[in-house]
Coordinates of C-alpha atoms in Angstrom, one line a residue:
X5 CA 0.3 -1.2 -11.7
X6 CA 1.0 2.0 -10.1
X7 CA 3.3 4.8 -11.3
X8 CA 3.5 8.2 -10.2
X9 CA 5.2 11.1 -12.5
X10 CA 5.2 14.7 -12.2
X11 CA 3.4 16.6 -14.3
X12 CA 5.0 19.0 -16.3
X13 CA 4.3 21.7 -18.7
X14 CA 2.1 25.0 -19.1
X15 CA -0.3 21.8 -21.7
X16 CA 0.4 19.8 -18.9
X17 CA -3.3 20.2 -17.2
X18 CA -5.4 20.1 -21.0
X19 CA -4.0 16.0 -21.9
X20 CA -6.4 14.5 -19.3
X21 CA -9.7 15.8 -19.6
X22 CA -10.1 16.4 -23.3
X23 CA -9.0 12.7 -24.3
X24 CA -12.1 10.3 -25.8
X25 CA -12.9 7.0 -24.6
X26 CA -12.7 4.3 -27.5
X27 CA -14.4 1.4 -25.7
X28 CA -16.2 2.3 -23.4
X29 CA -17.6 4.9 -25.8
X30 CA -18.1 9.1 -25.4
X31 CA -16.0 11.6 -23.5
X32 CA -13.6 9.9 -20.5
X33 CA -15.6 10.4 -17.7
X34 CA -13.8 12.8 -14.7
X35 CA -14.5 13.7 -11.4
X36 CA -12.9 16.5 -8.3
X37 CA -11.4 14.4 -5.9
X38 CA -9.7 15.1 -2.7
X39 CA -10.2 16.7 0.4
X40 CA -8.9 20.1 -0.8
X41 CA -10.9 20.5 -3.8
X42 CA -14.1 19.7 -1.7
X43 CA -12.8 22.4 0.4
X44 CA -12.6 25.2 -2.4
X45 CA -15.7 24.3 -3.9
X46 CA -14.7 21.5 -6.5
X47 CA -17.2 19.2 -7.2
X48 CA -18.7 16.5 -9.7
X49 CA -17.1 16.6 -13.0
X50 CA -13.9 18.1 -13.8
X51 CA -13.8 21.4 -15.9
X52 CA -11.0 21.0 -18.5
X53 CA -10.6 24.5 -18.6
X54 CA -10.5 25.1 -14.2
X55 CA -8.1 22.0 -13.8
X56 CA -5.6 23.2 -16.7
X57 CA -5.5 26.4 -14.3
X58 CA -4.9 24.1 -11.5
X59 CA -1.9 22.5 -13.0
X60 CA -0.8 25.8 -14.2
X61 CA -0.2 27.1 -10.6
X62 CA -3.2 29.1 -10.1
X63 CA -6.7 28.1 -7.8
X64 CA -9.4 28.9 -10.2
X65 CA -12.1 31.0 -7.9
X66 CA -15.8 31.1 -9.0
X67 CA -16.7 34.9 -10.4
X68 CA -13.0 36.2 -10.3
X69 CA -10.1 35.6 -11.3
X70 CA -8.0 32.7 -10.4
X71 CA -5.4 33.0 -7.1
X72 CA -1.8 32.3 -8.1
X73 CA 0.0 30.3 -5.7
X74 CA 3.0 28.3 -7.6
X75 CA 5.0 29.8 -10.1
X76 CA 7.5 26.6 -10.7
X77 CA 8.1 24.0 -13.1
X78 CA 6.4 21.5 -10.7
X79 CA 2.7 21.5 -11.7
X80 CA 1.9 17.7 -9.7
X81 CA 1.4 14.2 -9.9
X82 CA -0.1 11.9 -12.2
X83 CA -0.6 8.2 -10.3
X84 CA -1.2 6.2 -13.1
X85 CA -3.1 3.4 -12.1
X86 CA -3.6 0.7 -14.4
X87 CA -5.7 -2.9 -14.4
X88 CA -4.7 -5.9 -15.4
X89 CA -5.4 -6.4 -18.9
X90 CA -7.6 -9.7 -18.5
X91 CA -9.5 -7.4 -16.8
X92 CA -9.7 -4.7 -19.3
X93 CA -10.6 -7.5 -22.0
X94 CA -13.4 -8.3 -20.0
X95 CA -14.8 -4.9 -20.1
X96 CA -14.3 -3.6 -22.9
X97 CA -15.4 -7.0 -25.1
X98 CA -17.1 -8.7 -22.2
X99 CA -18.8 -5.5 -21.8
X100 CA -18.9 -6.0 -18.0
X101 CA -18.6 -2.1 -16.9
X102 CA -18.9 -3.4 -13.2
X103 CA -15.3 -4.0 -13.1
X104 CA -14.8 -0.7 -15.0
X105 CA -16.4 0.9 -11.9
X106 CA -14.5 -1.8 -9.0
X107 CA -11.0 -0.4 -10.5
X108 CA -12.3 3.3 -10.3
X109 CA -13.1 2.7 -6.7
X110 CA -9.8 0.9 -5.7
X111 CA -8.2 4.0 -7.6
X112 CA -9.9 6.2 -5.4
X113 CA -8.6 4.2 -2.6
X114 CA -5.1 5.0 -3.1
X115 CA -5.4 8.2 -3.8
X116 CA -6.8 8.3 -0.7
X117 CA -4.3 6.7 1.6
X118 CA -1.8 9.0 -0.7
X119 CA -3.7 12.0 0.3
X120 CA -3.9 10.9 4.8
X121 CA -0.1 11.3 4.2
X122 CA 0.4 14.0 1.7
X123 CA 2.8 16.8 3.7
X124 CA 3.3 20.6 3.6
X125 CA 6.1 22.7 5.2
X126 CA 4.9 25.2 7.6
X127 CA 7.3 27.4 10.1
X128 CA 6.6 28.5 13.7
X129 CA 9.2 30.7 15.4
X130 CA 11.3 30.1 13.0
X131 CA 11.7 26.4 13.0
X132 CA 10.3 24.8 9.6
X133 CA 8.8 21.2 9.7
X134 CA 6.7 18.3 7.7
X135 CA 3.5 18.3 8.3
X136 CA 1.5 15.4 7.5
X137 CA -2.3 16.4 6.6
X138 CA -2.5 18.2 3.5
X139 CA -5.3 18.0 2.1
X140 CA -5.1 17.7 -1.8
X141 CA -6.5 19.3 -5.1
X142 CA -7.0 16.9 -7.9
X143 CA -8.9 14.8 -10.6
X144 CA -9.5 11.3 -11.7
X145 CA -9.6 10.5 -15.2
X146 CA -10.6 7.1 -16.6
X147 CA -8.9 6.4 -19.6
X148 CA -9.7 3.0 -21.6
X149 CA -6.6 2.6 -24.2
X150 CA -3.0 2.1 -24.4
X151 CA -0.4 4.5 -26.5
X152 CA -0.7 1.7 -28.9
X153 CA -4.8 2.0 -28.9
X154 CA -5.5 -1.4 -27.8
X155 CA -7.7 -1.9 -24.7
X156 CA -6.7 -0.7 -21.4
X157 CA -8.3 0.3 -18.6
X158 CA -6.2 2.9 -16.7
X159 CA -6.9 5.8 -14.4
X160 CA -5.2 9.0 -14.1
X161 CA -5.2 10.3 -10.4
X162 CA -4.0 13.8 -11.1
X163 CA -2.9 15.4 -8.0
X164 CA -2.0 19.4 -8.1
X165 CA 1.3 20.7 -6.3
X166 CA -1.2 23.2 -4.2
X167 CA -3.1 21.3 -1.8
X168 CA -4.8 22.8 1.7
X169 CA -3.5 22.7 4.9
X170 CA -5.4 22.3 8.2
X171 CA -5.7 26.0 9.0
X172 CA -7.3 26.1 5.3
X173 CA -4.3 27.8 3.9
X174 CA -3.3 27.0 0.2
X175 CA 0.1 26.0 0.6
X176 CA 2.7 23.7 -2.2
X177 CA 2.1 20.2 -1.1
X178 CA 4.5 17.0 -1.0
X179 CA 3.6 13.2 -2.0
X180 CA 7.7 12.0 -1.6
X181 CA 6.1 8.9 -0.1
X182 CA 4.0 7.7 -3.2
X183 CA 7.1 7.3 -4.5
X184 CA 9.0 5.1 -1.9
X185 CA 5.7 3.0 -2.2
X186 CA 4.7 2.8 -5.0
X187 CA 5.0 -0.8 -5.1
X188 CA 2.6 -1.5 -2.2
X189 CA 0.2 1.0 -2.9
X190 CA 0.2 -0.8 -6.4
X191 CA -0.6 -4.2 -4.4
X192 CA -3.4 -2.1 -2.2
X193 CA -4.9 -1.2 -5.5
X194 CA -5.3 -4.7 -6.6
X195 CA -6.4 -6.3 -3.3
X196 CA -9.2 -3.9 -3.3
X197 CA -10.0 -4.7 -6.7
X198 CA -9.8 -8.3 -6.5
X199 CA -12.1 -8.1 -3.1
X200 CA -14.8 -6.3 -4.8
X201 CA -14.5 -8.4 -8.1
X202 CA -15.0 -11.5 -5.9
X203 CA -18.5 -10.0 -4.8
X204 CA -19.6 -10.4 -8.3
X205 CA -18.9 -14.1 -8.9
X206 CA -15.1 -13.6 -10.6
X207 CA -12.6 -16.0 -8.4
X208 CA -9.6 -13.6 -8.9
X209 CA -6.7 -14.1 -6.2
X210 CA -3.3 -12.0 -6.0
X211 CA -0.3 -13.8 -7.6
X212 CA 3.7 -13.6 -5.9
X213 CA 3.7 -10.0 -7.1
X214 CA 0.3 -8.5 -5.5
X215 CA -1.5 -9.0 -8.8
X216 CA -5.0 -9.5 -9.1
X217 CA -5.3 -12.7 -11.4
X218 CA -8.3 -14.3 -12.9
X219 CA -8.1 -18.1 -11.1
X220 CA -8.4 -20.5 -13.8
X221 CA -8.5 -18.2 -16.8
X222 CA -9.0 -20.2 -19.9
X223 CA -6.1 -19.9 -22.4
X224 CA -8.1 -18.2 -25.2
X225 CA -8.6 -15.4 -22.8
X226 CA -4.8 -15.8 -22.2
X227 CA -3.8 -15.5 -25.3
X228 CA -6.4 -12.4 -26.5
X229 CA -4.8 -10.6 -24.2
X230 CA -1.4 -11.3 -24.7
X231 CA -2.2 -10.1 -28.4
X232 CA -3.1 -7.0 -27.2
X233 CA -0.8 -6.2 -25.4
X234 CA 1.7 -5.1 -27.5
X235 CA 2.5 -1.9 -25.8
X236 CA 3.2 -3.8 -22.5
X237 CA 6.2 -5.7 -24.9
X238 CA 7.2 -3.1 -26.4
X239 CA 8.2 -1.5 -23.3
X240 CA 9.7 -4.3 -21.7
X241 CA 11.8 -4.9 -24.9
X242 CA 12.9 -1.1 -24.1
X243 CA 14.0 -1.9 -20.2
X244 CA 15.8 -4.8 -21.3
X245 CA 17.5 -3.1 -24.1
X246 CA 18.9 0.0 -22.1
X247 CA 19.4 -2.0 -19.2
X248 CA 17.0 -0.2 -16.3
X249 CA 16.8 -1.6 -12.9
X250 CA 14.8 1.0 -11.1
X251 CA 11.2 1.2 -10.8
X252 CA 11.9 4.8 -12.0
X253 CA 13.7 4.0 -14.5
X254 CA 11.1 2.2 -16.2
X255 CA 8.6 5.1 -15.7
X256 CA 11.0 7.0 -17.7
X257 CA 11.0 4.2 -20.6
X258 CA 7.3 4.5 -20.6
X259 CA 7.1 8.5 -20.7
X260 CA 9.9 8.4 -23.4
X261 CA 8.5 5.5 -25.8
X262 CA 4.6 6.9 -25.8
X263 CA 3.3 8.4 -28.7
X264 CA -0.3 10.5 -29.2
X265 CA -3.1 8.1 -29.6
X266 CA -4.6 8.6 -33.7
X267 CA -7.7 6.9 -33.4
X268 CA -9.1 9.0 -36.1
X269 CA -9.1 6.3 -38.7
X270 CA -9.8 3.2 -37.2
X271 CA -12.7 1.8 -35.4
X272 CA -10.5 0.4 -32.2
X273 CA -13.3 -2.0 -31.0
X274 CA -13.7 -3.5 -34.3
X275 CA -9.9 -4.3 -34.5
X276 CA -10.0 -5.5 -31.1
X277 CA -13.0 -8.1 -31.9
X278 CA -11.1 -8.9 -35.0
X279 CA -7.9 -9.7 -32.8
X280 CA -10.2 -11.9 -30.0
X281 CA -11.6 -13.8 -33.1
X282 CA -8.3 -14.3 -34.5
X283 CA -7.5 -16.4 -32.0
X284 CA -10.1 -18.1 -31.6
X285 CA -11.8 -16.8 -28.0
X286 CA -14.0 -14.2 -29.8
X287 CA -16.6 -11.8 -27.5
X288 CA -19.1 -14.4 -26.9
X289 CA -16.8 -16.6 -25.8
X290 CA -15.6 -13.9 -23.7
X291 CA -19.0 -12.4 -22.7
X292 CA -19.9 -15.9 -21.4
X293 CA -16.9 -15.7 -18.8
X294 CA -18.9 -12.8 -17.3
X295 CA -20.6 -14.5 -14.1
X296 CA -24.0 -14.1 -13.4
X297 CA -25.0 -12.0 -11.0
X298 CA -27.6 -13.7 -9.4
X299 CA -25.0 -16.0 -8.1
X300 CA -24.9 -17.3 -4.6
X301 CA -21.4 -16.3 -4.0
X302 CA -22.3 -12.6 -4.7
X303 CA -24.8 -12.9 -2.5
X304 CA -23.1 -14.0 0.4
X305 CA -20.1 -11.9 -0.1
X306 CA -22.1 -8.7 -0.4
X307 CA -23.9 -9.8 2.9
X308 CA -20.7 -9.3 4.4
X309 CA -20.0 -6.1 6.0
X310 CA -16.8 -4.6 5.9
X311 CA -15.2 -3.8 9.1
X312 CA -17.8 -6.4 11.4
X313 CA -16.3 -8.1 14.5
X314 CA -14.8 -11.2 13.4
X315 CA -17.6 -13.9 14.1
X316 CA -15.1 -15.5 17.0
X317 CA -14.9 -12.1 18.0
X318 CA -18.4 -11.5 18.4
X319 CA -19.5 -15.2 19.7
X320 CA -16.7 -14.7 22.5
X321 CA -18.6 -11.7 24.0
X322 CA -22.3 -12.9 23.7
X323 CA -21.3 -15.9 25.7
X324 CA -19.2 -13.7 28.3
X325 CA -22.7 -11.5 28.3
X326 CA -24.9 -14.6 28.0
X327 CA -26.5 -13.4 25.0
X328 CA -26.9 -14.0 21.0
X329 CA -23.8 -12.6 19.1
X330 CA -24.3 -8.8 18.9
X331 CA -26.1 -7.2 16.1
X332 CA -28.3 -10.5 15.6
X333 CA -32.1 -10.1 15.1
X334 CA -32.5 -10.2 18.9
X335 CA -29.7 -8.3 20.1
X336 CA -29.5 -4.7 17.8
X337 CA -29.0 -1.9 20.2
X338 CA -32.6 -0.5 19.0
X339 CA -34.1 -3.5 21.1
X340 CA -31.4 -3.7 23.5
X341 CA -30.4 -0.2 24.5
X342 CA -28.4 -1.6 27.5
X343 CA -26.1 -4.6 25.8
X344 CA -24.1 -2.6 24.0
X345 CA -22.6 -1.2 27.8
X346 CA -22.7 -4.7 29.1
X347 CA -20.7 -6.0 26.4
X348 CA -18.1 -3.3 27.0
X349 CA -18.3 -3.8 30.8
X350 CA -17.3 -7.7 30.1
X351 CA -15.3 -7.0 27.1
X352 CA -12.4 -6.3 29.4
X353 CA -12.8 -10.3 30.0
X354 CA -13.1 -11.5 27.3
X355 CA -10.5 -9.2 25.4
X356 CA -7.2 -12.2 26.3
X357 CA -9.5 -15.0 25.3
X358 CA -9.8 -13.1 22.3
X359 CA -6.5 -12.5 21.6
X360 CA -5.4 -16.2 22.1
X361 CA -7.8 -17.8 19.6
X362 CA -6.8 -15.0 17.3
X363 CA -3.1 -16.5 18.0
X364 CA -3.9 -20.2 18.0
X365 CA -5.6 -19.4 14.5
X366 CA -2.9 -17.6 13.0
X367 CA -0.2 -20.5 14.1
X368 CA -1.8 -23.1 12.7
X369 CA -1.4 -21.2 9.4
X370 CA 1.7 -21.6 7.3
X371 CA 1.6 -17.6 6.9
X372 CA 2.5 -17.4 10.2
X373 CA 4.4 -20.2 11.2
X374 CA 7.0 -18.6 9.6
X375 CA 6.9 -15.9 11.8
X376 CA 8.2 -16.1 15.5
X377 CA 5.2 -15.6 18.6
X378 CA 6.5 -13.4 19.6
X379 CA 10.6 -11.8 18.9
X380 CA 13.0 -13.6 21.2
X381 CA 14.9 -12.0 24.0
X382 CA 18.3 -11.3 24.5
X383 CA 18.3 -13.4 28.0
X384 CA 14.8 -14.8 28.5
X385 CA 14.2 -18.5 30.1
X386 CA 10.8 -19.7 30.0
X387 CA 7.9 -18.6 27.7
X388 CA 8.4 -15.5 26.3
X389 CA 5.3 -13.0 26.7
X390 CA 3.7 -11.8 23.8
X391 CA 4.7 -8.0 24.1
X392 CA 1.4 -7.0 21.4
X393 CA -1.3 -8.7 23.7
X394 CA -3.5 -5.7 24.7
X395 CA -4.5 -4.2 27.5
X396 CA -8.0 -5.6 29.4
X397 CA -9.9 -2.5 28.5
X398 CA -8.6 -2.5 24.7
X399 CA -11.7 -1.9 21.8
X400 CA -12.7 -5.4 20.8
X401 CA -13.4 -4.1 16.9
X402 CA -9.9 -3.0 17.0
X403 CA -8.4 -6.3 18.1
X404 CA -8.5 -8.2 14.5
X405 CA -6.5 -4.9 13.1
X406 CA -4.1 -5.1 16.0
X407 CA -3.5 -8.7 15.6
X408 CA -3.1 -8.3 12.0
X409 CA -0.5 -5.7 12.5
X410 CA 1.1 -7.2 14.9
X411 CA 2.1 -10.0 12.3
X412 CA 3.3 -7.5 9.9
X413 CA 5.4 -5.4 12.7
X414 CA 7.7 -8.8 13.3
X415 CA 7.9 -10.1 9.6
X416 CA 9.2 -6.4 8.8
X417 CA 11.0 -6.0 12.0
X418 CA 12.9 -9.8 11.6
X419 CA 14.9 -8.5 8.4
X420 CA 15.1 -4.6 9.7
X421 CA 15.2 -2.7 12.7
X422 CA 14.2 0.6 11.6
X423 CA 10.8 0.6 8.7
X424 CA 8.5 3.1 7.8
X425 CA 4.6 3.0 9.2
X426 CA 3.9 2.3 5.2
X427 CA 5.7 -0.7 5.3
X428 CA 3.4 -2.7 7.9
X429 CA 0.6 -0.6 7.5
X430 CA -0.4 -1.3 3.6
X431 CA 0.6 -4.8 4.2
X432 CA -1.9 -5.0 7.2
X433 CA -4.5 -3.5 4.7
X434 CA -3.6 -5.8 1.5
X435 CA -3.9 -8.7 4.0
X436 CA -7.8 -8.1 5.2
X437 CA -8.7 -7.5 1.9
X438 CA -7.3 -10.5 0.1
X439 CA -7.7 -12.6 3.2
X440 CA -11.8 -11.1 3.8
X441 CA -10.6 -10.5 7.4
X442 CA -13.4 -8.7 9.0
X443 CA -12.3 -5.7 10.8
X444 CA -9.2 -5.3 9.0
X445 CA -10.0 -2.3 7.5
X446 CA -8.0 1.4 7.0
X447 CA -9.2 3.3 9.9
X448 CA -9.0 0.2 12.5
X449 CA -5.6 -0.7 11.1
X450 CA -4.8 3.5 11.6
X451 CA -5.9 3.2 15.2
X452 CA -3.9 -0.3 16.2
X453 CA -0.8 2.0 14.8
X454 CA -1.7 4.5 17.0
X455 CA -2.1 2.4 19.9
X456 CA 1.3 0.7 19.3
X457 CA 2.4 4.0 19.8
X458 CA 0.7 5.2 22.7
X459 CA 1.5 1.9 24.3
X460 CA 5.4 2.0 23.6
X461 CA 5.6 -0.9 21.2
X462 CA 6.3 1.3 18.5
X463 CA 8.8 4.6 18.7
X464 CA 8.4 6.7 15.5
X465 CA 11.2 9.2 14.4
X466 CA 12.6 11.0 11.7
X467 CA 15.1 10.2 8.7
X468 CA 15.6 13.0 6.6
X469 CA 11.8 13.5 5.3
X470 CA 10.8 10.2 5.6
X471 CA 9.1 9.1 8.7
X472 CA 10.1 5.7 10.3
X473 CA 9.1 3.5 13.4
X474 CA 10.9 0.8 15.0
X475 CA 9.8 -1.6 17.7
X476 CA 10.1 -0.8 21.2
X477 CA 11.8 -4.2 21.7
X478 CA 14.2 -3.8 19.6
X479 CA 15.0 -0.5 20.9
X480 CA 15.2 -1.4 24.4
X481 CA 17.2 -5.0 22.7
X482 CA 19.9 -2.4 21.6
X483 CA 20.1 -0.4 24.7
X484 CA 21.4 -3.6 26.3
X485 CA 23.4 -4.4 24.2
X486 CA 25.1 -1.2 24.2
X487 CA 24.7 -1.4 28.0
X488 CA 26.8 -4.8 27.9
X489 CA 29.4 -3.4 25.5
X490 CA 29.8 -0.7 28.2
X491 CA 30.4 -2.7 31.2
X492 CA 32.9 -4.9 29.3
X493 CA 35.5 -2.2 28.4
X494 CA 38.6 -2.4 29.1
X495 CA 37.7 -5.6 31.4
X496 CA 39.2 -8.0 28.7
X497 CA 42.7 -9.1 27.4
X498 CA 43.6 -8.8 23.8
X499 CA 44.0 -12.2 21.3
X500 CA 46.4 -11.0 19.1
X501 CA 48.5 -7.3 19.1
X502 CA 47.2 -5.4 16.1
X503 CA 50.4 -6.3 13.7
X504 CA 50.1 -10.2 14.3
X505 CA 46.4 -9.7 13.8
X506 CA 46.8 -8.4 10.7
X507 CA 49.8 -10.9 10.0
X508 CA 46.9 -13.9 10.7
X509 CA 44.6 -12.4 8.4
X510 CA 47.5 -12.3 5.7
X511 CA 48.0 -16.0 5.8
X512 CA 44.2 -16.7 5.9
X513 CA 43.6 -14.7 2.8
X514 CA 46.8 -16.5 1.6
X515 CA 45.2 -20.2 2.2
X516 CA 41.3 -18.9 1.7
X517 CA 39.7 -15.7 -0.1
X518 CA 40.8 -12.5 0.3
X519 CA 39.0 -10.1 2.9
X520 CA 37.3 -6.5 1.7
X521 CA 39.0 -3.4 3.5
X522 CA 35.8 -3.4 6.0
X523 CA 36.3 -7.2 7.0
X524 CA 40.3 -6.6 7.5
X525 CA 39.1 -3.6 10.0
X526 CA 36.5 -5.7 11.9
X527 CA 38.6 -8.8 12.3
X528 CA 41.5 -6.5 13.4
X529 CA 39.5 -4.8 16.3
X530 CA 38.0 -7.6 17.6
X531 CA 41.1 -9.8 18.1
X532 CA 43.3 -6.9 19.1
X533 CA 40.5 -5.2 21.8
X534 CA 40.7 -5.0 25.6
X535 CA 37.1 -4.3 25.7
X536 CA 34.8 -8.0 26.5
X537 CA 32.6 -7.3 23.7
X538 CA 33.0 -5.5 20.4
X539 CA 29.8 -3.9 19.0
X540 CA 29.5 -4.3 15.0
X541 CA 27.1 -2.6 12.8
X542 CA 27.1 -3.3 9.0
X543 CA 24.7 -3.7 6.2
X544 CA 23.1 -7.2 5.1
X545 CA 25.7 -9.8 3.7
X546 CA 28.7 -8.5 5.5

């Protein structure tokens, strides 16, 4: 899960750092992260008393005093960033601290691809704009219990309002988009979890939701965690009660139903043992569900380099070069200084042949069958083209990125028009993790965006803050059609005057349902128009 808050409060900045891990055992261990506190010097672990100054509005500066830079309520965010909590029974009674350490890291992940498009305001002759770029001030905090002290593994990204902006200015910094994601960065988090889990031996999968789920979890482990989770139902019981249907809403529920964690008298992992054993799936049974990490599947998956040519890829140029698949023992580039310019000199060649077992592979999926090769045409006979094939001299290491966005682009594109970059990026992203695509990976994916771009498949634009991209065929799709509705006024007779029109809807809401006010005005204008076609635009279901 994935919640993002903002932090308020002159306290707000002391909660984090001085809290006490009750599982993992000793002081919750912190660390500087972002590009802007790298930049004013904050490194390794996090001083309680420099990040409450943080929070507080002011940069704390080595040898003098701190520089004041916001003075309002708004001291930043807190992502919350929570693991599942089979997960969390498995490290804090399986005492397996490697998954501790694989949901740190997929933490850090989010943060960031929060940070890449974190935004400050910045004026030039006297026009004010977004910039995307800031560079942000924060710290991450693992916690290991609930409000309700059982275990769970959560960490606090804490990102300060002040953040740095290219030119190295301190400047108040924006995250609005956290927020309209939250959901998908959520499902990021756990594909990168359950990718590096995998490399250890656990078979965990994402559920319907973007979860990461333990594949065939016994039930004692089922229902250990569903004991203690009593924090998780006493929330939901909350939601249901009041009724909340926004994600939120249910932040607020959480905020509002927490209470300080008293740990003073109680030895938490005790009671949690106690609870395990209760019902019957104790920690041995739970240690033994730990794999081994000698074992072969480990192995293999950690010999798997993340962002390597898809092995297609790579077998497709060494036979256009005539040689062994590139970085094999007898082609590295140490031995071979020259291949790596041949292969780029026949890449060109190979770059279609590429593309269209990339397609035929991806059809004979169901994941894609669902999705059209390519979007139709208005007025097309014949085999349409696919409009995302690349050009001849495109990066081949790019290609399994650009194929996998491409997929994303008309699954998001068939319901909407109009989406934000977010929407088919993190997708794209969630995808190569959870599918162990090779080459699917942040800054390829980044780069295939780009290119879209640059190539005129995708036109990006502005909506209030928010930035959003649309296809560039369906923009050149609606500049026909508006082209047609042109040419057709006035070049038509009407069916029905307006008054009969509106007599004929009378008698059909008279024999079938009645009509809302927007459907009466529709039906109206098209019957009663001289123009040989009528261009509509309404929202889903009308």
């Amino acid at each position: 899960m994935f919640n993002i808050v903002q932090v308020k409060g002159d306290d707000a900045g002391g909660y984090y750092g001085t809290q006490a891990n009750y599982y993992l055992g000793g002081e919750a261990p912190s660390n500087w992260v972002g590009q802007g506190a790298a930049a004013i010097g904050l490194k390794g672990p996090v001083d309680p008393a420099a990040f409450t100054q943080l929070m507080n509005g002011e940069v704390p500066k080595p040898g003098s005093d701190p520089v004041r830079v916001l003075s309002g309520v708004r001291k930043g965010w807190d992502m919350t960033i929570s693991a599942p909590k089979w997960a969390s029974v498995l490290i804090t009674l399986g005492e397996d601290k490697r998954l501790a350490s694989h949901w740190q890291t997929a933490a850090k992940r989010a943060f960031d691809y929060v940070e890449r498009f974190a935004t400050y305001r910045e004026t030039v002759k006297g026009v004010t704009r977004d910039v995307v770029g800031a560079k942000l001030i924060g710290g991450a905090f693992l916690h290991d219990a609930n409000r309700n002290n059982e275990p769970s593994i959560h960490v606090h990204m804490v990102a300060s309002a002040i953040g740095v902006t290219k030119a190295g200015k301190l400047r108040a910094v924006d995250l609005q988009h956290a927020y309209k994601h939250a959901k998908l960065i959520g499902q990021y988090v756990h594909a990168n979890f359950a990718h590096t889990a995998r490399r250890d031996g656990y078979q965990v999968g994402l559920d319907e939701k973007g979860m990461a789920v333990l594949e065939n979890a016994p039930e004692g482990l089922s229902a250990v965690s569903e004991a203690l989770s009593t924090r998780r139902d006493e929330v939901r019981a909350e939601i249901d009660r009041l009724g909340v249907a926004t994600r939120q809403g249910e932040v607020a529920v959480v905020r509002a139903t927490r209470e300080a964690k008293s740990p003073d008298t109680v030895d938490l992992l005790e009671h949690a043992k106690a609870v395990a054993e209760a019902k019957g799936f104790g920690p041995d049974q739970i240690r033994a569900l730990v794999p081994d990490t000698r074992l072969p599947l480990k192995e293999a998956m950690a010999a798997r380099v993340d962002g390597a040519l898809p092995g297609f890829v790579a077998k497709t140029l060494a036979e256009q070069s005539g040689k062994t698949p590139e970085g094999s023992a007898s082609t590295r580039t140490g031995e071979a200084p020259g291949l790596a310019r041949r292969l780029v000199r026949l890449a060109g060649a190979a770059i279609n042949e590429i593309w269209a077992q990339m397609t035929d592979q991806s059809r004979s999926t169901d994941r894609y069958a669902r999705t059209g090769y390519p979007a139709p045409q208005l007025s097309d006979s014949g085999p349409r083209p696919d409009v995302f094939r690349p050009p001849e001299d495109y990066p081949a290491t790019r290609l399994a990125a650009r194929h996998e966005l491409a997929y994303q682009i008309r699954r998001v594109s068939e319901r909407q028009a109009a989406f934000t970059l977010h929407d088919v990026v993190l997708p794209t992203l969630i995808a190569g993790l959870n599918e162990d695509l090779p080459g699917v990976i942040e800054t390829q994916v980044l780069g295939a965006a780009r290119d879209f771009v640059s190539e005129g498949l995708l036109v990006v634009g502005r909506d209030r803050k928010s930035l959003y991209t649309a296809t560039g065929l369906e923009l050149e799709r609606e500049q026909r059609i508006h082209e047609h509705t042109e040419r057709g006024k006035g070049q038509s007779v009407p069916v029905l005057a307006p008054d009969r029109a509106q007599r004929a809807i009378h008698a059909y809401e008279v024999d079938a349902h009645k009509l809302t006010d927007g459907q009466r005005q529709l039906v109206t204008a098209i019957l009663s128009s001289k123009d040989r076609f009528v261009s509509v635009q309404g929202v889903a279901g009308t």
